[in-house]
């Protein structure tokens, strides 16, 4: 090893010396000792690797003060939880990777008393004995949708699996080829069907399926006719799908129930808010479907859950399936779901107060105002890194809901100068809290539709920090 490397190694302060440093001592009073020691080891290890490396290490990096500063930064990083808040500036409202739906304030207010205390989760207060956890939402689901019976599980994937396993295990399920979809994150209808033990009988073609295709496929082993909402894609042009009502009539003729996996499952008619018509849960039930399944955290705007509604005898069979115990809903989810559903008793209030619905229905005028407000906080920033513009654009509902719906929105766009769009995206993603935008037209777009107003100041700070970022040293002024 060359002389100067040896000399550099000797200059590295020992762990004990660092632990005795006043700033580290102070940190020790607020942080677990193991964490502080780990931060020191990691910083020293990085330093040793740097000395071994090709690029010469400056003497400055070996100064105790500089090392201490790096240890403190590293400690902050290590003490951060893994699951953290981010600012969603993508404009995708139901963003599966960013946690889908935000719970309403009314729902959040329920967490402290109910999750921090005992509850009648599985206890009948009127009879003084064991009760069912499903009663806490079934009454509301029936009231809101007109369903004969209802049941909830962990998520919609579980709802589909459980329903198929109960109603069609060892039998045949007839489904259109145009509906054999894959939903993000590896939920594929043919795979779920296989896991349930049912045999899939595909009918029709990718773009067209007729009623007679279903009828010809019905045999002695047919247990179910299945319809699946194609969610995140749509076939346009020369296409034909059998309406649910026709499928139900066909089922009645042969005594076979129809199941509809609605995916998103909305309770409000979005067309009254100027949007593309989505079949509502109530519509599907009115047409006489046997069972429907949908998610709790997509268009419903509640917690992750799978909701099963339908005819008494079918839902009863599903509830009594042994598998239900393995897919059962947690009490935190249950309390959030009940409170979210209670808000739907007044649909106008639901649209105003359930964040997912509020963001989807936000008017262009309102978004324009929000963009002005955010822009005002960052106007006049003096930087050569980027410039700031406002422009129109489109947001997305996300979560496989209303895939063709364009939601006109207002964007703050950071136009690359010294920093590339990719660098801007990366720096904002590494901010605390992380800001997730989208790169489009070689700019970084921040869509005000999904940025919460309470985050405006924080976002402005992040943009100001980006303005001061030095692309030459790859550092912000406060980083060592
Ligand atoms: C989203 C979706 C699912 C899966 O629902 P999760 O709640 O994510 O488990 C199943 N089927 C359809 C049609 C969907 O859109």
Short mmCIF file of C-alpha atoms and ligand atoms in Angstrom, two decimals:
data_model
loop_
_atom_site.label_atom_id
_atom_site.label_comp_id
_atom_site.label_asym_id
_atom_site.label_seq_id
_atom_site.Cartn_x
_atom_site.Cartn_y
_atom_site.Cartn_z
CA UNK A 1 0.00 0.00 0.00
CA UNK A 2 1.40 3.43 -0.90
CA UNK A 3 2.75 5.61 1.92
CA UNK A 4 0.12 8.31 1.64
CA UNK A 5 -2.72 5.80 1.94
CA UNK A 6 -1.21 4.49 5.15
CA UNK A 7 -1.02 8.05 6.40
CA UNK A 8 -4.65 8.66 5.51
CA UNK A 9 -5.77 5.49 7.28
CA UNK A 10 -3.93 6.57 10.39
CA UNK A 11 -5.81 9.87 10.34
CA UNK A 12 -9.23 8.20 10.64
CA UNK A 13 -10.48 8.84 14.17
CA UNK A 14 -11.37 5.80 16.27
CA UNK A 15 -14.95 4.87 17.17
CA UNK A 16 -14.25 5.79 20.81
CA UNK A 17 -12.98 9.23 19.89
CA UNK A 18 -16.09 9.84 17.83
CA UNK A 19 -18.38 8.58 20.60
CA UNK A 20 -16.81 11.11 22.95
CA UNK A 21 -17.38 14.00 20.55
CA UNK A 22 -19.85 16.50 22.10
CA UNK A 23 -22.25 16.41 19.13
CA UNK A 24 -22.32 12.62 19.08
CA UNK A 25 -22.76 12.53 22.85
CA UNK A 26 -25.72 14.80 22.45
CA UNK A 27 -27.15 12.55 19.75
CA UNK A 28 -26.71 9.57 22.08
CA UNK A 29 -29.19 11.06 24.51
CA UNK A 30 -31.94 10.91 21.86
CA UNK A 31 -31.02 7.82 19.86
CA UNK A 32 -30.40 4.16 20.72
CA UNK A 33 -26.65 3.53 21.15
CA UNK A 34 -26.61 0.67 18.63
CA UNK A 35 -27.89 3.03 15.96
CA UNK A 36 -25.21 5.65 16.65
CA UNK A 37 -22.48 3.04 16.59
CA UNK A 38 -23.82 1.60 13.36
CA UNK A 39 -23.84 5.05 11.77
CA UNK A 40 -20.21 5.59 12.83
CA UNK A 41 -19.14 2.22 11.42
CA UNK A 42 -20.90 2.88 8.14
CA UNK A 43 -19.33 6.31 7.69
CA UNK A 44 -15.86 5.01 8.56
CA UNK A 45 -16.32 2.05 6.24
CA UNK A 46 -17.24 4.38 3.37
CA UNK A 47 -14.17 6.44 4.14
CA UNK A 48 -11.87 3.41 4.16
CA UNK A 49 -13.32 2.25 0.86
CA UNK A 50 -12.75 5.72 -0.57
CA UNK A 51 -9.10 5.69 0.51
CA UNK A 52 -8.64 2.28 -1.15
CA UNK A 53 -10.31 3.58 -4.29
CA UNK A 54 -8.95 5.21 -7.42
CA UNK A 55 -10.01 8.77 -6.67
CA UNK A 56 -7.70 10.55 -4.22
CA UNK A 57 -9.36 11.45 -0.90
CA UNK A 58 -8.92 15.02 0.27
CA UNK A 59 -7.54 15.66 3.76
CA UNK A 60 -10.65 17.65 4.50
CA UNK A 61 -12.84 14.54 4.43
CA UNK A 62 -10.79 13.12 7.29
CA UNK A 63 -11.35 16.04 9.63
CA UNK A 64 -13.26 15.00 12.70
CA UNK A 65 -15.88 17.71 12.27
CA UNK A 66 -16.65 16.58 8.75
CA UNK A 67 -16.87 12.94 9.80
CA UNK A 68 -19.13 13.85 12.71
CA UNK A 69 -21.45 15.73 10.37
CA UNK A 70 -21.63 12.71 8.09
CA UNK A 71 -22.33 10.44 11.05
CA UNK A 72 -25.23 12.66 12.08
CA UNK A 73 -26.65 12.60 8.54
CA UNK A 74 -26.27 8.82 8.40
CA UNK A 75 -27.92 8.48 11.79
CA UNK A 76 -30.90 10.46 10.63
CA UNK A 77 -31.18 8.17 7.64
CA UNK A 78 -30.97 5.02 9.79
CA UNK A 79 -33.51 6.26 12.30
CA UNK A 80 -36.13 6.93 9.66
CA UNK A 81 -38.91 4.35 9.43
CA UNK A 82 -39.18 2.45 6.18
CA UNK A 83 -42.84 3.30 5.58
CA UNK A 84 -43.02 7.06 5.24
CA UNK A 85 -45.22 9.84 3.95
CA UNK A 86 -44.57 10.98 0.41
CA UNK A 87 -46.03 13.84 -1.58
CA UNK A 88 -47.92 12.40 -4.53
CA UNK A 89 -47.49 14.89 -7.35
CA UNK A 90 -48.12 12.33 -10.09
CA UNK A 91 -51.75 13.25 -10.60
CA UNK A 92 -52.73 9.57 -10.34
CA UNK A 93 -55.39 9.64 -7.62
CA UNK A 94 -55.66 5.93 -6.79
CA UNK A 95 -51.94 5.22 -7.06
CA UNK A 96 -51.36 1.60 -6.09
CA UNK A 97 -47.64 2.13 -5.42
CA UNK A 98 -48.29 5.17 -3.23
CA UNK A 99 -50.97 3.64 -1.03
CA UNK A 100 -54.13 4.00 -3.15
CA UNK A 101 -56.80 5.86 -1.17
CA UNK A 102 -56.24 8.40 1.60
CA UNK A 103 -58.60 7.92 4.50
CA UNK A 104 -60.99 10.73 5.35
CA UNK A 105 -60.49 12.83 8.50
CA UNK A 106 -63.63 11.37 10.03
CA UNK A 107 -62.17 7.92 9.59
CA UNK A 108 -58.80 8.88 11.07
CA UNK A 109 -60.51 10.32 14.13
CA UNK A 110 -61.86 6.85 14.89
CA UNK A 111 -58.47 5.18 15.08
CA UNK A 112 -57.29 6.45 18.44
CA UNK A 113 -60.32 5.45 20.50
CA UNK A 114 -61.14 2.23 18.66
CA UNK A 115 -57.66 0.86 17.95
CA UNK A 116 -56.28 2.00 21.31
CA UNK A 117 -59.12 0.49 23.30
CA UNK A 118 -61.14 -2.70 23.53
CA UNK A 119 -64.17 -2.91 21.28
CA UNK A 120 -67.15 -5.14 20.52
CA UNK A 121 -65.29 -6.51 17.49
CA UNK A 122 -66.70 -10.03 17.90
CA UNK A 123 -69.07 -9.52 20.78
CA UNK A 124 -72.81 -9.04 20.66
CA UNK A 125 -73.66 -6.31 23.14
CA UNK A 126 -77.37 -7.11 22.99
CA UNK A 127 -76.93 -10.80 23.75
CA UNK A 128 -73.82 -10.72 25.89
CA UNK A 129 -72.01 -13.37 23.92
CA UNK A 130 -69.79 -13.98 20.94
CA UNK A 131 -70.80 -12.04 17.84
CA UNK A 132 -69.54 -11.69 14.27
CA UNK A 133 -67.07 -9.06 13.11
CA UNK A 134 -68.90 -8.83 9.79
CA UNK A 135 -72.04 -7.34 11.34
CA UNK A 136 -70.26 -3.98 11.70
CA UNK A 137 -70.34 -3.38 7.97
CA UNK A 138 -72.96 -5.75 6.60
CA UNK A 139 -75.89 -3.61 7.79
CA UNK A 140 -74.44 -0.57 6.00
CA UNK A 141 -73.58 -2.42 2.81
CA UNK A 142 -77.15 -3.70 2.63
CA UNK A 143 -78.62 -0.28 3.39
CA UNK A 144 -76.46 1.54 0.83
CA UNK A 145 -76.69 -0.94 -2.02
CA UNK A 146 -79.88 -2.91 -1.56
CA UNK A 147 -77.93 -6.18 -1.44
CA UNK A 148 -79.52 -9.13 0.36
CA UNK A 149 -76.26 -9.96 2.12
CA UNK A 150 -72.67 -8.77 2.40
CA UNK A 151 -69.28 -9.90 3.58
CA UNK A 152 -65.79 -8.43 3.67
CA UNK A 153 -62.29 -9.88 3.41
CA UNK A 154 -58.71 -8.68 3.22
CA UNK A 155 -58.77 -7.39 -0.37
CA UNK A 156 -60.59 -7.90 -3.64
CA UNK A 157 -58.14 -10.54 -4.85
CA UNK A 158 -59.12 -12.54 -1.76
CA UNK A 159 -62.81 -11.85 -2.43
CA UNK A 160 -62.54 -13.27 -5.96
CA UNK A 161 -60.55 -16.30 -4.83
CA UNK A 162 -62.90 -17.05 -1.96
CA UNK A 163 -66.04 -16.64 -4.06
CA UNK A 164 -64.74 -18.90 -6.82
CA UNK A 165 -63.52 -21.50 -4.33
CA UNK A 166 -66.88 -21.56 -2.59
CA UNK A 167 -69.14 -21.53 -5.61
CA UNK A 168 -67.18 -23.42 -8.26
CA UNK A 169 -64.41 -25.61 -6.83
CA UNK A 170 -64.19 -28.79 -8.88
CA UNK A 171 -66.71 -27.37 -11.35
CA UNK A 172 -66.65 -25.15 -14.42
CA UNK A 173 -66.74 -21.37 -14.71
CA UNK A 174 -67.63 -19.77 -18.03
CA UNK A 175 -65.81 -16.51 -18.78
CA UNK A 176 -65.23 -14.35 -21.86
CA UNK A 177 -61.75 -14.34 -23.45
CA UNK A 178 -61.98 -10.56 -23.57
CA UNK A 179 -62.06 -10.43 -19.77
CA UNK A 180 -59.09 -12.62 -18.85
CA UNK A 181 -57.21 -9.66 -17.46
CA UNK A 182 -54.10 -9.11 -15.43
CA UNK A 183 -54.36 -6.40 -12.78
CA UNK A 184 -51.06 -4.80 -11.73
CA UNK A 185 -49.04 -6.78 -9.20
CA UNK A 186 -49.71 -10.22 -10.65
CA UNK A 187 -53.42 -10.73 -10.19
CA UNK A 188 -54.43 -12.76 -13.24
CA UNK A 189 -57.90 -14.16 -13.61
CA UNK A 190 -56.74 -17.52 -15.08
CA UNK A 191 -54.25 -17.98 -12.22
CA UNK A 192 -56.77 -17.13 -9.51
CA UNK A 193 -59.21 -19.51 -11.16
CA UNK A 194 -56.66 -22.31 -11.03
CA UNK A 195 -55.88 -21.62 -7.37
CA UNK A 196 -59.58 -21.79 -6.54
CA UNK A 197 -59.82 -25.29 -7.98
CA UNK A 198 -62.37 -24.25 -10.59
CA UNK A 199 -61.98 -25.07 -14.26
CA UNK A 200 -62.08 -22.11 -16.58
CA UNK A 201 -64.12 -22.42 -19.75
CA UNK A 202 -63.14 -19.60 -22.10
CA UNK A 203 -65.68 -18.39 -24.60
CA UNK A 204 -65.74 -15.86 -27.43
CA UNK A 205 -62.72 -13.99 -28.74
CA UNK A 206 -60.55 -11.18 -27.45
CA UNK A 207 -62.75 -8.48 -28.96
CA UNK A 208 -66.18 -10.12 -29.28
CA UNK A 209 -68.21 -12.43 -27.13
CA UNK A 210 -71.90 -13.14 -27.77
CA UNK A 211 -74.60 -14.49 -25.52
CA UNK A 212 -74.76 -17.69 -27.59
CA UNK A 213 -71.06 -18.28 -26.84
CA UNK A 214 -71.90 -18.51 -23.15
CA UNK A 215 -74.98 -20.63 -23.79
CA UNK A 216 -73.10 -23.16 -25.90
CA UNK A 217 -70.49 -23.57 -23.15
CA UNK A 218 -73.00 -24.39 -20.44
CA UNK A 219 -72.92 -28.06 -19.46
CA UNK A 220 -73.70 -30.32 -16.49
CA UNK A 221 -70.58 -29.16 -14.63
CA UNK A 222 -71.13 -25.43 -15.04
CA UNK A 223 -71.33 -23.77 -11.63
CA UNK A 224 -70.90 -20.09 -12.46
CA UNK A 225 -70.99 -17.50 -15.22
CA UNK A 226 -68.25 -14.96 -14.52
CA UNK A 227 -67.95 -11.38 -15.69
CA UNK A 228 -64.78 -9.41 -14.98
CA UNK A 229 -64.36 -5.66 -15.23
CA UNK A 230 -61.41 -5.13 -17.57
CA UNK A 231 -60.31 -2.30 -15.28
CA UNK A 232 -57.00 -0.96 -16.51
CA UNK A 233 -57.50 -1.46 -20.22
CA UNK A 234 -60.23 -1.17 -22.77
CA UNK A 235 -60.62 -2.75 -26.15
CA UNK A 236 -62.03 -0.18 -28.54
CA UNK A 237 -63.38 -0.52 -32.06
CA UNK A 238 -65.01 -3.71 -33.32
CA UNK A 239 -66.04 -5.12 -29.95
CA UNK A 240 -68.95 -6.71 -28.19
CA UNK A 241 -69.55 -7.64 -24.59
CA UNK A 242 -72.66 -9.30 -23.25
CA UNK A 243 -74.54 -6.93 -20.93
CA UNK A 244 -74.81 -8.14 -17.35
CA UNK A 245 -78.61 -8.26 -17.53
CA UNK A 246 -78.51 -10.71 -20.48
CA UNK A 247 -76.02 -12.88 -18.67
CA UNK A 248 -78.28 -12.94 -15.61
CA UNK A 249 -81.27 -13.98 -17.77
CA UNK A 250 -79.22 -16.77 -19.30
CA UNK A 251 -78.14 -17.90 -15.84
CA UNK A 252 -81.75 -17.96 -14.66
CA UNK A 253 -82.74 -20.14 -17.60
CA UNK A 254 -80.20 -22.79 -16.54
CA UNK A 255 -80.23 -22.15 -12.78
CA UNK A 256 -76.62 -20.93 -12.74
CA UNK A 257 -75.58 -17.88 -10.70
CA UNK A 258 -73.65 -14.99 -12.24
CA UNK A 259 -70.66 -13.43 -10.53
CA UNK A 260 -69.33 -9.99 -11.45
CA UNK A 261 -65.84 -8.89 -10.37
CA UNK A 262 -66.35 -5.14 -10.54
CA UNK A 263 -62.78 -4.29 -9.53
CA UNK A 264 -63.22 -0.69 -8.44
CA UNK A 265 -66.86 -0.81 -7.52
CA UNK A 266 -68.19 2.70 -7.06
CA UNK A 267 -71.25 3.61 -5.03
CA UNK A 268 -71.75 7.03 -6.61
CA UNK A 269 -72.62 7.63 -10.24
CA UNK A 270 -69.65 9.54 -11.60
CA UNK A 271 -71.56 10.62 -14.70
CA UNK A 272 -73.46 13.12 -12.52
CA UNK A 273 -70.06 14.78 -11.98
CA UNK A 274 -69.42 15.08 -15.69
CA UNK A 275 -67.46 11.88 -16.06
CA UNK A 276 -67.66 8.68 -18.06
CA UNK A 277 -70.38 6.39 -16.75
CA UNK A 278 -69.06 3.52 -14.66
CA UNK A 279 -71.46 0.77 -13.67
CA UNK A 280 -72.24 1.26 -9.98
CA UNK A 281 -72.56 -1.48 -7.41
CA UNK A 282 -76.27 -0.71 -7.11
CA UNK A 283 -76.78 -1.14 -10.90
CA UNK A 284 -75.13 -4.55 -10.88
CA UNK A 285 -77.25 -5.74 -7.96
CA UNK A 286 -80.47 -4.43 -9.48
CA UNK A 287 -79.85 -6.56 -12.54
CA UNK A 288 -80.05 -9.65 -10.40
CA UNK A 289 -76.42 -10.70 -10.25
CA UNK A 290 -75.67 -13.50 -7.77
CA UNK A 291 -72.42 -12.16 -6.33
CA UNK A 292 -70.31 -9.07 -6.92
CA UNK A 293 -66.84 -8.35 -5.59
CA UNK A 294 -64.90 -5.08 -5.44
CA UNK A 295 -62.06 -3.27 -3.64
CA UNK A 296 -62.37 -1.07 -0.59
CA UNK A 297 -59.50 1.25 -1.50
CA UNK A 298 -60.15 2.05 -5.16
CA UNK A 299 -63.12 4.23 -6.14
CA UNK A 300 -64.76 3.61 -2.78
CA UNK A 301 -61.96 5.60 -1.14
CA UNK A 302 -61.67 3.48 1.99
CA UNK A 303 -59.11 1.04 3.40
CA UNK A 304 -57.74 -2.03 1.59
CA UNK A 305 -60.55 -4.57 1.67
CA UNK A 306 -62.51 -6.93 -0.53
CA UNK A 307 -66.26 -6.53 -0.48
CA UNK A 308 -68.62 -9.33 -1.45
CA UNK A 309 -72.30 -8.59 -1.97
CA UNK A 310 -75.16 -10.62 -3.32
CA UNK A 311 -77.88 -13.18 -2.77
CA UNK A 312 -78.42 -14.55 0.71
CA UNK A 313 -77.66 -18.20 0.07
CA UNK A 314 -74.50 -17.49 -1.96
CA UNK A 315 -73.01 -15.03 0.53
CA UNK A 316 -73.90 -17.42 3.36
CA UNK A 317 -71.98 -20.21 1.66
CA UNK A 318 -69.00 -17.90 1.17
CA UNK A 319 -69.07 -16.82 4.81
CA UNK A 320 -69.08 -20.44 5.98
CA UNK A 321 -66.10 -21.42 3.84
CA UNK A 322 -63.09 -22.41 6.00
CA UNK A 323 -60.88 -20.26 3.81
CA UNK A 324 -62.65 -17.14 5.12
CA UNK A 325 -60.72 -17.40 8.38
CA UNK A 326 -57.42 -17.12 6.50
CA UNK A 327 -58.56 -14.11 4.51
CA UNK A 328 -60.34 -12.31 7.28
CA UNK A 329 -60.38 -8.57 7.64
CA UNK A 330 -58.46 -6.87 10.43
CA UNK A 331 -60.17 -4.65 12.99
CA UNK A 332 -58.31 -1.50 11.87
CA UNK A 333 -59.60 -2.08 8.36
CA UNK A 334 -63.05 -2.80 9.64
CA UNK A 335 -63.33 0.41 11.61
CA UNK A 336 -62.05 2.42 8.64
CA UNK A 337 -64.47 0.69 6.31
CA UNK A 338 -67.51 1.21 8.52
CA UNK A 339 -66.73 4.90 8.96
CA UNK A 340 -66.09 5.38 5.21
CA UNK A 341 -69.37 3.64 4.35
CA UNK A 342 -71.26 5.75 6.89
CA UNK A 343 -70.22 8.82 4.91
CA UNK A 344 -72.01 7.47 1.84
CA UNK A 345 -75.36 7.95 3.56
CA UNK A 346 -75.01 11.50 2.28
CA UNK A 347 -73.45 11.15 -1.19
CA UNK A 348 -72.77 14.87 -1.45
CA UNK A 349 -70.80 14.74 1.76
CA UNK A 350 -69.00 11.61 0.56
CA UNK A 351 -67.81 13.43 -2.57
CA UNK A 352 -66.66 16.40 -0.50
CA UNK A 353 -64.96 14.57 2.35
CA UNK A 354 -63.62 11.28 1.03
CA UNK A 355 -60.22 12.30 -0.39
CA UNK A 356 -60.32 9.94 -3.39
CA UNK A 357 -63.72 11.22 -4.51
CA UNK A 358 -62.82 14.83 -3.77
CA UNK A 359 -59.66 14.64 -5.86
CA UNK A 360 -61.36 12.88 -8.77
CA UNK A 361 -64.21 15.39 -8.82
CA UNK A 362 -62.05 18.51 -8.30
CA UNK A 363 -62.96 21.12 -10.91
CA UNK A 364 -60.43 22.65 -13.27
CA UNK A 365 -61.16 26.09 -11.80
CA UNK A 366 -60.41 24.88 -8.30
CA UNK A 367 -57.20 23.21 -9.46
CA UNK A 368 -56.19 26.37 -11.32
CA UNK A 369 -56.51 28.32 -8.07
CA UNK A 370 -54.43 25.74 -6.20
CA UNK A 371 -51.70 25.95 -8.83
CA UNK A 372 -51.66 29.74 -8.47
CA UNK A 373 -51.36 29.36 -4.73
CA UNK A 374 -48.48 26.89 -4.97
CA UNK A 375 -46.77 28.93 -7.66
CA UNK A 376 -46.88 32.02 -5.46
CA UNK A 377 -44.84 30.19 -2.84
CA UNK A 378 -42.00 29.47 -5.26
CA UNK A 379 -42.17 32.48 -7.50
CA UNK A 380 -39.03 34.56 -7.72
CA UNK A 381 -36.70 31.71 -6.81
CA UNK A 382 -33.36 32.64 -8.23
CA UNK A 383 -31.68 29.61 -9.75
CA UNK A 384 -29.91 28.43 -12.87
CA UNK A 385 -30.95 24.85 -12.20
CA UNK A 386 -34.43 25.05 -13.74
CA UNK A 387 -37.26 27.43 -14.51
CA UNK A 388 -40.85 27.21 -13.37
CA UNK A 389 -43.95 27.26 -15.56
CA UNK A 390 -47.62 26.51 -15.17
CA UNK A 391 -49.47 24.50 -17.76
CA UNK A 392 -52.55 22.40 -18.46
CA UNK A 393 -52.44 18.62 -18.47
CA UNK A 394 -54.34 15.44 -17.63
CA UNK A 395 -54.54 13.51 -14.39
CA UNK A 396 -55.60 9.87 -14.07
CA UNK A 397 -58.02 8.14 -11.75
CA UNK A 398 -55.70 5.12 -11.43
CA UNK A 399 -56.32 1.80 -9.73
CA UNK A 400 -57.69 0.41 -12.95
CA UNK A 401 -60.72 2.65 -12.68
CA UNK A 402 -62.11 4.75 -15.54
CA UNK A 403 -59.03 4.07 -17.72
CA UNK A 404 -60.26 6.27 -20.55
CA UNK A 405 -61.26 9.16 -18.33
CA UNK A 406 -59.07 12.21 -18.88
CA UNK A 407 -59.18 14.61 -15.97
CA UNK A 408 -58.12 18.08 -17.06
CA UNK A 409 -55.71 19.51 -14.53
CA UNK A 410 -53.14 22.18 -13.82
CA UNK A 411 -49.44 21.41 -13.55
CA UNK A 412 -46.44 23.18 -12.12
CA UNK A 413 -43.62 22.18 -14.42
CA UNK A 414 -39.92 22.43 -13.66
CA UNK A 415 -38.17 23.04 -16.95
CA UNK A 416 -34.59 21.68 -17.04
CA UNK A 417 -31.66 24.09 -17.30
CA UNK A 418 -28.47 23.10 -15.46
CA UNK A 419 -30.31 20.10 -14.05
CA UNK A 420 -31.84 17.49 -16.35
CA UNK A 421 -35.43 16.39 -15.89
CA UNK A 422 -34.11 13.05 -14.59
CA UNK A 423 -31.90 14.78 -12.03
CA UNK A 424 -34.79 16.97 -10.88
CA UNK A 425 -36.97 13.89 -10.49
CA UNK A 426 -34.26 12.07 -8.55
CA UNK A 427 -33.47 14.95 -6.20
CA UNK A 428 -37.14 15.50 -5.35
CA UNK A 429 -37.57 11.78 -4.75
CA UNK A 430 -34.70 11.93 -2.24
CA UNK A 431 -36.18 14.90 -0.43
CA UNK A 432 -37.58 14.50 3.09
CA UNK A 433 -40.46 13.90 2.63
CA UNK A 434 -40.00 12.41 -0.86
CA UNK A 435 -41.80 14.20 -3.68
CA UNK A 436 -42.95 11.89 -6.47
CA UNK A 437 -43.62 13.72 -9.74
CA UNK A 438 -43.76 12.56 -13.32
CA UNK A 439 -41.35 13.24 -16.16
CA UNK A 440 -43.21 14.21 -19.30
CA UNK A 441 -42.18 16.22 -22.36
CA UNK A 442 -38.68 16.28 -20.83
CA UNK A 443 -39.89 18.25 -17.80
CA UNK A 444 -40.74 17.36 -14.26
CA UNK A 445 -44.48 17.77 -13.81
CA UNK A 446 -46.12 18.37 -10.45
CA UNK A 447 -49.87 17.81 -10.70
CA UNK A 448 -51.79 19.83 -8.11
CA UNK A 449 -54.74 17.42 -8.17
CA UNK A 450 -53.03 14.93 -5.88
CA UNK A 451 -50.85 17.31 -3.86
CA UNK A 452 -52.51 17.93 -0.51
CA UNK A 453 -52.85 21.60 0.41
CA UNK A 454 -51.26 20.86 3.78
CA UNK A 455 -48.11 19.86 1.87
CA UNK A 456 -47.77 23.07 -0.16
CA UNK A 457 -45.23 24.68 2.20
CA UNK A 458 -43.18 21.49 2.41
CA UNK A 459 -43.19 21.11 -1.35
CA UNK A 460 -42.13 24.73 -1.79
CA UNK A 461 -39.21 24.05 0.58
CA UNK A 462 -38.20 21.04 -1.47
CA UNK A 463 -38.21 23.13 -4.64
CA UNK A 464 -36.18 25.85 -2.95
CA UNK A 465 -33.61 23.28 -1.83
CA UNK A 466 -33.45 22.02 -5.40
CA UNK A 467 -32.81 25.56 -6.56
CA UNK A 468 -29.70 25.70 -4.37
CA UNK A 469 -28.46 22.28 -5.32
CA UNK A 470 -24.99 22.38 -6.81
CA UNK A 471 -24.84 20.06 -9.82
CA UNK A 472 -21.00 20.25 -9.85
CA UNK A 473 -20.48 18.84 -6.37
CA UNK A 474 -23.75 16.90 -6.50
CA UNK A 475 -24.65 18.37 -3.11
CA UNK A 476 -27.01 20.77 -1.43
CA UNK A 477 -25.29 23.46 0.67
CA UNK A 478 -26.10 21.74 3.97
CA UNK A 479 -24.72 18.35 2.92
CA UNK A 480 -21.06 17.67 3.54
C1 LIG B 1 -58.12 -4.23 -8.63
C2 LIG B 1 -58.84 -5.40 -9.10
C3 LIG B 1 -58.73 -6.63 -8.41
C4 LIG B 1 -57.84 -6.79 -7.22
O1 LIG B 1 -58.30 -6.01 -6.14
P1 LIG B 1 -57.35 -5.75 -4.88
O2 LIG B 1 -58.21 -5.00 -3.93
O3 LIG B 1 -56.19 -4.99 -5.36
O4 LIG B 1 -56.95 -7.08 -4.33
C5 LIG B 1 -59.45 -7.70 -8.88
N1 LIG B 1 -60.24 -7.59 -9.98
C6 LIG B 1 -60.37 -6.44 -10.66
C7 LIG B 1 -61.25 -6.39 -11.87
C8 LIG B 1 -59.68 -5.30 -10.24
O5 LIG B 1 -59.79 -4.15 -10.92
#
